[in-house]
Structures are given as C-alpha cells and as structure tokens.
PDB file of C-alpha atoms in Angstrom:
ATOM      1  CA  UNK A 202      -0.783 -10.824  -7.363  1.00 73.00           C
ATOM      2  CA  UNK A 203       2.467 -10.401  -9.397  1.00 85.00           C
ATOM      3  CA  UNK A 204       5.510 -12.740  -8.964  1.00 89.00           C
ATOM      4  CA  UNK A 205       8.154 -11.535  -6.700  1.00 88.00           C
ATOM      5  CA  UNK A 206      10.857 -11.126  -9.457  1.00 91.00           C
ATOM      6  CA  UNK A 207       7.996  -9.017 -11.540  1.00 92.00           C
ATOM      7  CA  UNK A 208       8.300  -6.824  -8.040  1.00 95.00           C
ATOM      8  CA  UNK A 209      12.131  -6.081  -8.921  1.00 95.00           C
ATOM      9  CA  UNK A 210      12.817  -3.099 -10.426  1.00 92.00           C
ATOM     10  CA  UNK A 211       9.590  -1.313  -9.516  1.00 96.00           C
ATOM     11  CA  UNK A 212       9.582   2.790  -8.807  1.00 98.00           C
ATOM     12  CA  UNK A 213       9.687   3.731  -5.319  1.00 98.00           C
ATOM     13  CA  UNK A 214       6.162   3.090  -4.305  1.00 98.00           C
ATOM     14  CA  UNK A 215       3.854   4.895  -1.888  1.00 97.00           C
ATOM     15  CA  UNK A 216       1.146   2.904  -0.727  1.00 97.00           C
ATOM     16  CA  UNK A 217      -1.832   4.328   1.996  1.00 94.00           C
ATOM     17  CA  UNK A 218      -3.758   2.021   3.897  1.00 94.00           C
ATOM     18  CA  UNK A 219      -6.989   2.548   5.843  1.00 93.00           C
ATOM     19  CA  UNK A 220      -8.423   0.163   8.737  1.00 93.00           C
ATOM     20  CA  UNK A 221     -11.475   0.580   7.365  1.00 92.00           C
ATOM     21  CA  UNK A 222     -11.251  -0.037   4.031  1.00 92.00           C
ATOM     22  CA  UNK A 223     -11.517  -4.011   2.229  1.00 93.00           C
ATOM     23  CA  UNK A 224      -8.252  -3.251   0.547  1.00 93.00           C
ATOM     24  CA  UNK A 225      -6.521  -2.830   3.602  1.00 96.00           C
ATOM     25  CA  UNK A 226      -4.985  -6.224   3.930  1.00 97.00           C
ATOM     26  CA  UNK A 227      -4.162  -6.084  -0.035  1.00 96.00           C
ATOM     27  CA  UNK A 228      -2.074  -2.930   0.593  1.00 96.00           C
ATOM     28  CA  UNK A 229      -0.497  -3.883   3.753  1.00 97.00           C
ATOM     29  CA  UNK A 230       0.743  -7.290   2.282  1.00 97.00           C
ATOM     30  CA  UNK A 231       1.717  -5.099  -1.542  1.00 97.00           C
ATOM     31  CA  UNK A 232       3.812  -2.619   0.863  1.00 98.00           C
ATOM     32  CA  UNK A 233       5.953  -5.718   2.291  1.00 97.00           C
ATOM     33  CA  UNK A 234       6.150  -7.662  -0.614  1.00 97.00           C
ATOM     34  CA  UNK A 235       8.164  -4.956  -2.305  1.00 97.00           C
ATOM     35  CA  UNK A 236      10.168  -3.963   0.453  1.00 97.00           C
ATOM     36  CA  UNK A 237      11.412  -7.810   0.527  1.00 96.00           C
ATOM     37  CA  UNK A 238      11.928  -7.211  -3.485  1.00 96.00           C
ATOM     38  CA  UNK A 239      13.985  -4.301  -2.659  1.00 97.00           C
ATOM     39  CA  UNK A 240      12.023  -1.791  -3.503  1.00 97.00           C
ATOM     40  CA  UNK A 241      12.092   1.936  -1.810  1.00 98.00           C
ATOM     41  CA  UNK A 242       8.430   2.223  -0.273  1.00 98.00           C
ATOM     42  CA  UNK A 243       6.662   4.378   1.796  1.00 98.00           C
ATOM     43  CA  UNK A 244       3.468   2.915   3.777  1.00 97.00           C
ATOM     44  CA  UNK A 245       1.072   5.472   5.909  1.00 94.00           C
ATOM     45  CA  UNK A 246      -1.860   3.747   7.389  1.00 94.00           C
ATOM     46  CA  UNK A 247      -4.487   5.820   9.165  1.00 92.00           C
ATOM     47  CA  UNK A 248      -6.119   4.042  11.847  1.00 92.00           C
ATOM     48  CA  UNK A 249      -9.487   5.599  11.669  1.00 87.00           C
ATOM     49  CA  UNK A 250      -9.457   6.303   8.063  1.00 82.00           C
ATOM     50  CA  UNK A 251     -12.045   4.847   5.182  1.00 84.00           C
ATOM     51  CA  UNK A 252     -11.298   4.068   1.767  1.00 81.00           C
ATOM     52  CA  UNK A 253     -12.329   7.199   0.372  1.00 79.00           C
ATOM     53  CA  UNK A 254     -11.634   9.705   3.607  1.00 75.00           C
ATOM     54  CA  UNK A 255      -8.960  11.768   1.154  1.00 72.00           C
ATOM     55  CA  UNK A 256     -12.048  13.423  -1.069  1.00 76.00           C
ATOM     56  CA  UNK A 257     -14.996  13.236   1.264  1.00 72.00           C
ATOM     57  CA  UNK A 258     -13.784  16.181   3.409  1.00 68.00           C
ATOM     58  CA  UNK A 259     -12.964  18.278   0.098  1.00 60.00           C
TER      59      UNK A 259
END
C-alpha cells in the first residue's frame, strides 16, 4: 500500500465494502488510513453484500 504522506492530499474518497468479498479487509483498512491522513471519506459497508452484488441484480 501507499505511504501515509502519498495519502495527503487525496480527493474525497468513497470507498464500499462487502463482508463477503476478499477485499473487504483491504477497503476497511484504505477507508481509515485516509481518514488518519486527513482525507474527507465516505465508507458504506453492506453486511450481507458480495463483491459484485451492485451489477448482479441489474
């Protein structure tokens, strides 16, 4: 992952999770580690969602 000081200065950031997806822990720990770098984030994680649960249903 990318230094903390490469983490300053970022966009605000929206990052979804999913409890059943592998990248779940990645994005949990990516949503912190900006908010400790100051960046403006927004974090939704569904509980019983899947990695790709946005497009299945479509």
């Amino acid at each position: 992952m990318a230094d903390d000081a490469d983490l300053k200065g970022l966009p605000p950031t929206y990052v979804m999770t999913c409890e059943y997806d592998v990248l779940k822990d990645d994005g949990v720990m990516y949503a912190k580690r900006l908010g400790k770098a100051g960046v403006k984030v927004s974090h939704d994680h569904y509980q019983h969602g899947f990695h790709p649960f946005l497009i299945y249903f479509d």
